[in-house]
XYZ file of C-alpha atoms in Angstrom:
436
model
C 80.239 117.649 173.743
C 77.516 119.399 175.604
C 78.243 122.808 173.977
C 78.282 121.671 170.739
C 75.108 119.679 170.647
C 74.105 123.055 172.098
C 75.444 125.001 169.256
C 73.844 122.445 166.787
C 70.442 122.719 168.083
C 70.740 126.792 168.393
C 71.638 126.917 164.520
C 69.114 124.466 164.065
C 66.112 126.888 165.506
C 67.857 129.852 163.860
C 67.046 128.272 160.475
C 63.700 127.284 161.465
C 62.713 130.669 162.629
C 64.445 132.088 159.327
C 62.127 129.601 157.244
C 59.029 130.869 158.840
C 59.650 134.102 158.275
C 60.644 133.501 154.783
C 57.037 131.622 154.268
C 55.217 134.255 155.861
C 56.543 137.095 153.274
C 56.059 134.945 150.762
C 52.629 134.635 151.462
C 52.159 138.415 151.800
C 53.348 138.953 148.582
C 51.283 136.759 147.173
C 48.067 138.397 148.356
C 47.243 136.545 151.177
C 44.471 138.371 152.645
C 40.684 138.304 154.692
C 38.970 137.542 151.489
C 41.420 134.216 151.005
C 39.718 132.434 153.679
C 36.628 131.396 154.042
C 34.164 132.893 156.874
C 36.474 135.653 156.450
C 35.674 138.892 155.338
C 37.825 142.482 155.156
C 35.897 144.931 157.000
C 32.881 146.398 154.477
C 32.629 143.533 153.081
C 29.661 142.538 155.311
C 27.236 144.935 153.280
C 27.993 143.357 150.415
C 27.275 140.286 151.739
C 23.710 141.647 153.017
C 22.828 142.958 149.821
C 23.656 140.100 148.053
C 26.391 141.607 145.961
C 28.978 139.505 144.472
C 32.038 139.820 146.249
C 34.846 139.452 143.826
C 37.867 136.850 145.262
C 40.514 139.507 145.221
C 43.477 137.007 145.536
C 44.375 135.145 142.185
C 45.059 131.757 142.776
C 48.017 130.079 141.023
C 47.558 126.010 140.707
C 50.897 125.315 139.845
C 55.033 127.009 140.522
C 57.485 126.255 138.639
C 60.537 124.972 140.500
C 63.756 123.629 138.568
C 62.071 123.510 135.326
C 59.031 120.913 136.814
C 55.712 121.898 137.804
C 54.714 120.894 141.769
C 51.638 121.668 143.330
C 52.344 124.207 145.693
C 51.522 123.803 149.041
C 50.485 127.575 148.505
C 47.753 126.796 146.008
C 46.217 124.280 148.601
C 46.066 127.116 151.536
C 44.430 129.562 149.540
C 42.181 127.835 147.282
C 38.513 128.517 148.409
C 35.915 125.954 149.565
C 33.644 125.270 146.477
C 30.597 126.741 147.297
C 27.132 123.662 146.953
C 23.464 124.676 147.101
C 21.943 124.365 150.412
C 19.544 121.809 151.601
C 15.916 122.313 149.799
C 13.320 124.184 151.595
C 10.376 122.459 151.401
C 7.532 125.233 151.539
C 5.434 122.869 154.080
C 7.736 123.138 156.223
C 5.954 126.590 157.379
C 2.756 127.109 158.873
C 3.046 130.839 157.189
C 5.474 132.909 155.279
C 8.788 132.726 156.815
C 10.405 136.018 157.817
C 14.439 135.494 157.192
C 16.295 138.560 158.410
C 17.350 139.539 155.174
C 14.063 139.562 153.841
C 13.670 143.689 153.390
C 17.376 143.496 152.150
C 17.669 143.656 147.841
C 20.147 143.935 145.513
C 20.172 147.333 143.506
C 21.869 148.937 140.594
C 23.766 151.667 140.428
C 23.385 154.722 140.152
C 19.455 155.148 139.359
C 18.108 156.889 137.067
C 18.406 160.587 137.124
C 15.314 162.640 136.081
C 14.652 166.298 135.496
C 11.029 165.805 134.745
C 9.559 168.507 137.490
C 6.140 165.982 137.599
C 8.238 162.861 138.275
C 7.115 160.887 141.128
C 10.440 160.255 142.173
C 9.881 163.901 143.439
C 6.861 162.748 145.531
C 6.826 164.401 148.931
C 4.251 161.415 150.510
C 6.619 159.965 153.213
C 4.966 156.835 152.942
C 5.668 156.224 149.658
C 9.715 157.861 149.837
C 10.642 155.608 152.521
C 9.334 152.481 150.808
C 10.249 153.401 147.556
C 13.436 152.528 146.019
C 14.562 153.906 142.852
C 17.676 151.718 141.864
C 16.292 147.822 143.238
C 17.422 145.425 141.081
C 14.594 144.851 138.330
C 16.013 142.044 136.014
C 17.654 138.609 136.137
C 20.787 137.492 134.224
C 23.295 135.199 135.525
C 22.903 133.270 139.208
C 26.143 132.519 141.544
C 25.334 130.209 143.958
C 25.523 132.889 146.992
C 22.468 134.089 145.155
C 21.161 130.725 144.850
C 21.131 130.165 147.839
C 20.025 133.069 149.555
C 16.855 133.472 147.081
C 16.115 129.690 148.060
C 15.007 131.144 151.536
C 11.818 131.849 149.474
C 9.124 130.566 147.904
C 8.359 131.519 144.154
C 7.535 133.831 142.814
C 10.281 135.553 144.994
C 13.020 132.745 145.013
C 14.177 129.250 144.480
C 12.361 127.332 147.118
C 11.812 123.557 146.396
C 13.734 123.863 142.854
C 16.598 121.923 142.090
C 19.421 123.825 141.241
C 21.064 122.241 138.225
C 16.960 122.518 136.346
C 17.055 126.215 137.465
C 20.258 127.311 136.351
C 19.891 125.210 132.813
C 17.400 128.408 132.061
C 18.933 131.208 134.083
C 22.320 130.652 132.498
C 20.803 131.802 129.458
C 18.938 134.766 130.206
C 20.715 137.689 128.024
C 22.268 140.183 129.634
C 19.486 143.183 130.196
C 19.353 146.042 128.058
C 18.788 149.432 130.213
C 17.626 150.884 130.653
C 14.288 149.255 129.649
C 12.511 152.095 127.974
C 14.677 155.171 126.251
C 14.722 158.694 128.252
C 13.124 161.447 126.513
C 15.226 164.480 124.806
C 14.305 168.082 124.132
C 12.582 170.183 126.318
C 9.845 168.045 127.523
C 11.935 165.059 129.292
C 9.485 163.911 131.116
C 8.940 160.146 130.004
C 4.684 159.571 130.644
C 3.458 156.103 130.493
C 0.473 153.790 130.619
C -0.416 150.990 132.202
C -3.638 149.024 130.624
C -5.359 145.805 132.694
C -8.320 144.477 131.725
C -10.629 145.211 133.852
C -14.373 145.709 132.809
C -14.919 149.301 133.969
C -12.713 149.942 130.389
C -15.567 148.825 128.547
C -17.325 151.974 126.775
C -14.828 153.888 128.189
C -13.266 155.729 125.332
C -10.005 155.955 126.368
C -8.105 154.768 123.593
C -6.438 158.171 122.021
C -5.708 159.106 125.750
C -4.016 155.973 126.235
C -2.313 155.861 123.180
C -0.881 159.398 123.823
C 1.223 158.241 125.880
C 5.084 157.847 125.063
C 4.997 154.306 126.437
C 2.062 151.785 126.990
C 2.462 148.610 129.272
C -0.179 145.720 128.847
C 0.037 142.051 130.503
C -2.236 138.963 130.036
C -5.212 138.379 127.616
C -4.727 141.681 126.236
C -7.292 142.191 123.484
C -7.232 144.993 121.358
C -8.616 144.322 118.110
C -11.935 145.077 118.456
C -11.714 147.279 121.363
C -9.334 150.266 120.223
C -11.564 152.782 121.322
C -11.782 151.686 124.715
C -8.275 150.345 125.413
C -6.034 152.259 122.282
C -4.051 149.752 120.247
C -0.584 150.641 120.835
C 2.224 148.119 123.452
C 5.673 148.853 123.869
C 5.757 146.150 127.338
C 4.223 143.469 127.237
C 4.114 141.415 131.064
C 3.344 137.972 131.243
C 4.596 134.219 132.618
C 4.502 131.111 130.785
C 1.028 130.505 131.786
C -0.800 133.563 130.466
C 0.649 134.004 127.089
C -0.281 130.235 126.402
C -3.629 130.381 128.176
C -5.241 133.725 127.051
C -5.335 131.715 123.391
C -7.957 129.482 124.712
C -9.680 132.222 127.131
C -9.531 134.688 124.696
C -10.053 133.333 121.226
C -13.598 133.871 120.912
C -13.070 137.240 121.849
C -11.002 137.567 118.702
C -7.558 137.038 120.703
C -4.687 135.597 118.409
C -1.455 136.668 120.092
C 0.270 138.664 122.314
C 0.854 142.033 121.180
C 4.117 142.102 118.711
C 4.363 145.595 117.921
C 7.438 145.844 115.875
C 10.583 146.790 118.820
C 8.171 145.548 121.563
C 9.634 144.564 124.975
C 8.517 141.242 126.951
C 8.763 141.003 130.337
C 8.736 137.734 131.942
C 7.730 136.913 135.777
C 9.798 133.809 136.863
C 6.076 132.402 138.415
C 7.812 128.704 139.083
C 9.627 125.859 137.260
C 7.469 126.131 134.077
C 8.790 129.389 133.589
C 12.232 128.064 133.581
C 11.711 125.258 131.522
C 9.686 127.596 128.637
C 12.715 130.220 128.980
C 15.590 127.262 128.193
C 13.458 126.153 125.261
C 12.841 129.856 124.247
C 16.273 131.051 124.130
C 17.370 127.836 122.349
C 14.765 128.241 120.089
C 14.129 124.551 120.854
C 10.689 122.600 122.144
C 10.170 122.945 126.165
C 11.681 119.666 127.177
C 9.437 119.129 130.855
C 6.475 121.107 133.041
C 3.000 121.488 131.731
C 4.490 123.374 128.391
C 6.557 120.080 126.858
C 7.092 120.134 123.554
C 5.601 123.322 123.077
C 7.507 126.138 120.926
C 7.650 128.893 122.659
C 8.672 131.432 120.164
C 5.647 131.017 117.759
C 4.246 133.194 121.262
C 6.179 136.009 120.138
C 4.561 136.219 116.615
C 8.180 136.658 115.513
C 8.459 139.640 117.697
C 10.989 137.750 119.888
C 14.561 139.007 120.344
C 16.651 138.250 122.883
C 17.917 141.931 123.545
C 14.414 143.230 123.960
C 13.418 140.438 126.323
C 13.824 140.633 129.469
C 12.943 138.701 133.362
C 12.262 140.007 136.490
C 14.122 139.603 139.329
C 13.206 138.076 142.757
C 14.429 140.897 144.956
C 12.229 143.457 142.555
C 8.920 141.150 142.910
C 9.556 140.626 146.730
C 10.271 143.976 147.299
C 7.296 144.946 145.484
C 5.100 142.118 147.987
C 6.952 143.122 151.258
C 7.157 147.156 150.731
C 3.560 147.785 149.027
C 1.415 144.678 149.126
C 2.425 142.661 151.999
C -0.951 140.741 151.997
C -2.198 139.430 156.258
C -2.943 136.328 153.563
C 1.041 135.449 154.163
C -0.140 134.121 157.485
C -2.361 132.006 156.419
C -1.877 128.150 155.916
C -2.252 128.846 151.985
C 0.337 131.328 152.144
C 2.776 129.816 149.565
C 0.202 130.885 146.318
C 0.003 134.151 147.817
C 1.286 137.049 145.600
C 0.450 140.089 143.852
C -0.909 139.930 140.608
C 0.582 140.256 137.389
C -0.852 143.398 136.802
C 0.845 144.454 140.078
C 3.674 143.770 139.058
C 3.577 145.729 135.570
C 2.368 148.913 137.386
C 4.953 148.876 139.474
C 7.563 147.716 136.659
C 6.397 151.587 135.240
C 6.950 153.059 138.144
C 10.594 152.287 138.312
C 10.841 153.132 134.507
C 8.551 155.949 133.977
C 8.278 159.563 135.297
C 4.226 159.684 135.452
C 2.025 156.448 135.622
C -1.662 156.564 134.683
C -3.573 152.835 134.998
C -6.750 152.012 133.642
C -8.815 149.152 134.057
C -7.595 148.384 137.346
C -10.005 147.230 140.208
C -11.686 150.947 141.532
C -14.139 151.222 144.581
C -17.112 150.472 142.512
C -15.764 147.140 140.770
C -18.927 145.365 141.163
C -20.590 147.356 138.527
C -18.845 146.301 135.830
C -17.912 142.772 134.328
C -14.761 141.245 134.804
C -13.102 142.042 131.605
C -13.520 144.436 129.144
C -13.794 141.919 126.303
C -17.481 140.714 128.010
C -19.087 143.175 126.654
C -22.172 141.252 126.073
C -22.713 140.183 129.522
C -22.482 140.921 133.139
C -20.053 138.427 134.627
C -18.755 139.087 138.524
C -15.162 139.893 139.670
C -13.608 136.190 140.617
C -11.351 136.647 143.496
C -9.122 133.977 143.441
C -7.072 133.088 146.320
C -3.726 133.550 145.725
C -4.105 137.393 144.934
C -5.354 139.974 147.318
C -7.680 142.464 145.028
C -9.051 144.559 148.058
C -5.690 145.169 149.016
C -4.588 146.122 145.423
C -7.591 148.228 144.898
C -6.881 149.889 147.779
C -3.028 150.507 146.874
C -4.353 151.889 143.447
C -6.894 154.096 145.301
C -3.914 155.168 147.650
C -1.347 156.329 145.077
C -4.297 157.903 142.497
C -4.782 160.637 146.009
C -0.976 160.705 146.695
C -0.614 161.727 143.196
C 1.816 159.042 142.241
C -0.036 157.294 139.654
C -3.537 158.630 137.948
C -6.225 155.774 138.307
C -9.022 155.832 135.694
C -12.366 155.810 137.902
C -15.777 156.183 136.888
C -17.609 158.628 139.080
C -20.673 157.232 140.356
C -23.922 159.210 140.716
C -26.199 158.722 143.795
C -28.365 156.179 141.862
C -25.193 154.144 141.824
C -25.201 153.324 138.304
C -22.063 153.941 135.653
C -21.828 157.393 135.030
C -20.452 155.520 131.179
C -23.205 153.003 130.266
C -21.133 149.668 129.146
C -21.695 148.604 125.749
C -24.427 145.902 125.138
């Protein structure tokens, strides 16, 4: 009796061991692997993961097997099946004393592979060291769609740079409709002159009497942002725009700045190019009512329609929206401002004009910017359009100008960009008397 209870439990563990076995290669052949589980990744996959690439589930998930002509849930389905992913807790900005410093912060996503050049003067071919090892050619520039790995890594930062203190469901009702970007932004040149020269025009005063309007229209591309007046002032400033930067709040407020200045609208030069900086949840709310071509439904824009901005200019696959890895990298590479340890340190960014110069430099081969703050800023008025009147430079606090200036200064004698300047005799007037 003894040996055959023996004999029963023996065949008993035989087919136990069998059925494991059996599972086991099942589950192999079904594609069981690192990237099933979660927490779990094959080895490389860490960079991606760093770089905030999306990492592609490799292993197709079936929810149902068919077994004698019914369909059971498989107890397959429920071991490989991923944990849905939720956006983390909100990070309330005063919450920090300063700028936090997350140890992805230097870390961005880029594109592949970047743009090639054979343009001899390019400054990709810059031999400042500074500027090489900051510089990178292929960082992500625009925005389209957001998986919540994104979401929740760019909500480790404030805005303009990420998602900080939005909700995500009022985000993503605007980012899910971004169009997919166009590149690359601007078209390469062909022939025997490739390289691709652009110009970058602020509004600075020191522009005004400056008569560099046919230089600035010369060349193949010309980048404005703001208030940008031109009628009028064509002499000075040129009156071509092929990229026009702004946010929601300077293409609706330069109307009211700007109108006695003559100011009607943002440039719409027929196969223009806007550029949008994501500044904060306004900017969200004004891009869901622009691409629906509906009213803004909430923020300080409601019921405003946005696409009477565009003066009928607007199409969806010439617009275009920056991304948060390009404007951080652009704050923590080149204009990382002692201001972020201050207690006002949220505010704190570059400017918008910045942000366009360096939007050419990724594009372009050869960057010249006028009307940009210069060493002798004080002698001029703020803008070019006061031409009538001496007004002072207003430094508001959440840019850093004597940084910027400096930057400007820095690349014009690296020979990366050319910076208009007026040279200044010793009696420290204009050398170019502003028009009265």
């Amino acid at each position: 009796m003894a040996i055959q209870t023996f004999r029963g439990f023996s065949l008993l563990l035989v087919i136990s061991v069998f059925t494991v076995i059996c599972f086991l290669t099942f589950g192999l052949s079904s594609g069981i692997g690192w990237s099933t589980f979660p927490g779990l990744t094959r080895q490389g996959d860490e960079e991606m993961v760093r770089s905030g690439e999306v990492k592609e589930n490799l292993t197709e998930i079936t929810d149902s097997t068919k077994t004698n002509g019914s369909e059971l849930k498989s107890d397959q389905t429920r071991l490989t099946s991923p944990v849905p992913e939720t956006p983390m807790p909100v990070l309330s900005r005063i919450s920090f004393k300063k700028a936090p410093r997350w140890d992805f912060d230097d870390i961005y996503n880029q594109d592949a592979p970047p743009r090639q050049t054979t343009c001899a003067e390019s400054l990709r071919n810059s031999a400042d060291e500074g500027f090489k090892k900051a510089f990178l050619p292929n960082v992500r520039m625009f925005m389209h769609r957001t998986n919540m790995s994104e979401w929740n890594r760019l909500s480790h930062f404030n805005n303009p740079f990420g998602f900080m203190e939005f909700k995500h469901d009022e985000v993503m009702r605007g980012v899910n409709l971004i169009p997919k970007p166009k590149e690359p932004l601007l078209l390469p040149k062909t022939g025997s002159d490739t390289c691709l020269r652009c110009a970058v025009v602020a509004t600075g005063g020191i522009l005004n009497g400056s008569k560099m309007g046919k230089e600035i229209d010369a060349h193949d591309y010309v980048f404005r942002m703001n208030g940008a007046v031109i009628k009028g002032y064509e002499e000075d400033v040129g009156n071509r725009t092929s990229v026009y930067v702004h946010t929601a709040h300077s293409i609706t407020t330069s109307l009211y700045l700007w109108k006695k200045y003559g100011y009607t609208s943002a440039p719409k030069d027929e196969g223009i190019k806007y550029v949008m900086i994501p500044e904060g949840m306004r900017d969200f709310y004004w891009m869901e009512g622009l691409f629906k071509g509906e009213r803004v439904a909430d923020g300080p824009h409601k019921n405003s329609r946005p696409r009477k901005y565009y003066s009928g200019q607007y199409n969806e696959t010439r617009f275009y929206v920056l991304h948060q890895d390009f404007l951080r990298y652009v704050r923590n590479r080149f204009l990382n401002s002692p201001h972020l340890n201050s207690s006002h340190w949220a505010i704190v960014r570059p400017t918008n004009g910045a942000f366009t110069v360096f939007l050419a430099l990724q594009t372009c081969d050869t960057v010249s910017a006028y009307g940009f703050m210069t060493d002798d800023f004080r002698e001029y008025s703020n803008y070019y359009v006061q031409n009538l009147v001496k007004t002072k430079v207003i430094m508001y606090a959440n840019h850093d100008y004597i940084m910027e200036k400096n930057l400007w200064k820095k690349l014009h004698d690296s020979k990366i960009i050319k910076l208009y300047q007026r040279t200044l005799p010793e009696t420290g007037s204009p050398s170019v008397t502003p028009k009265h």
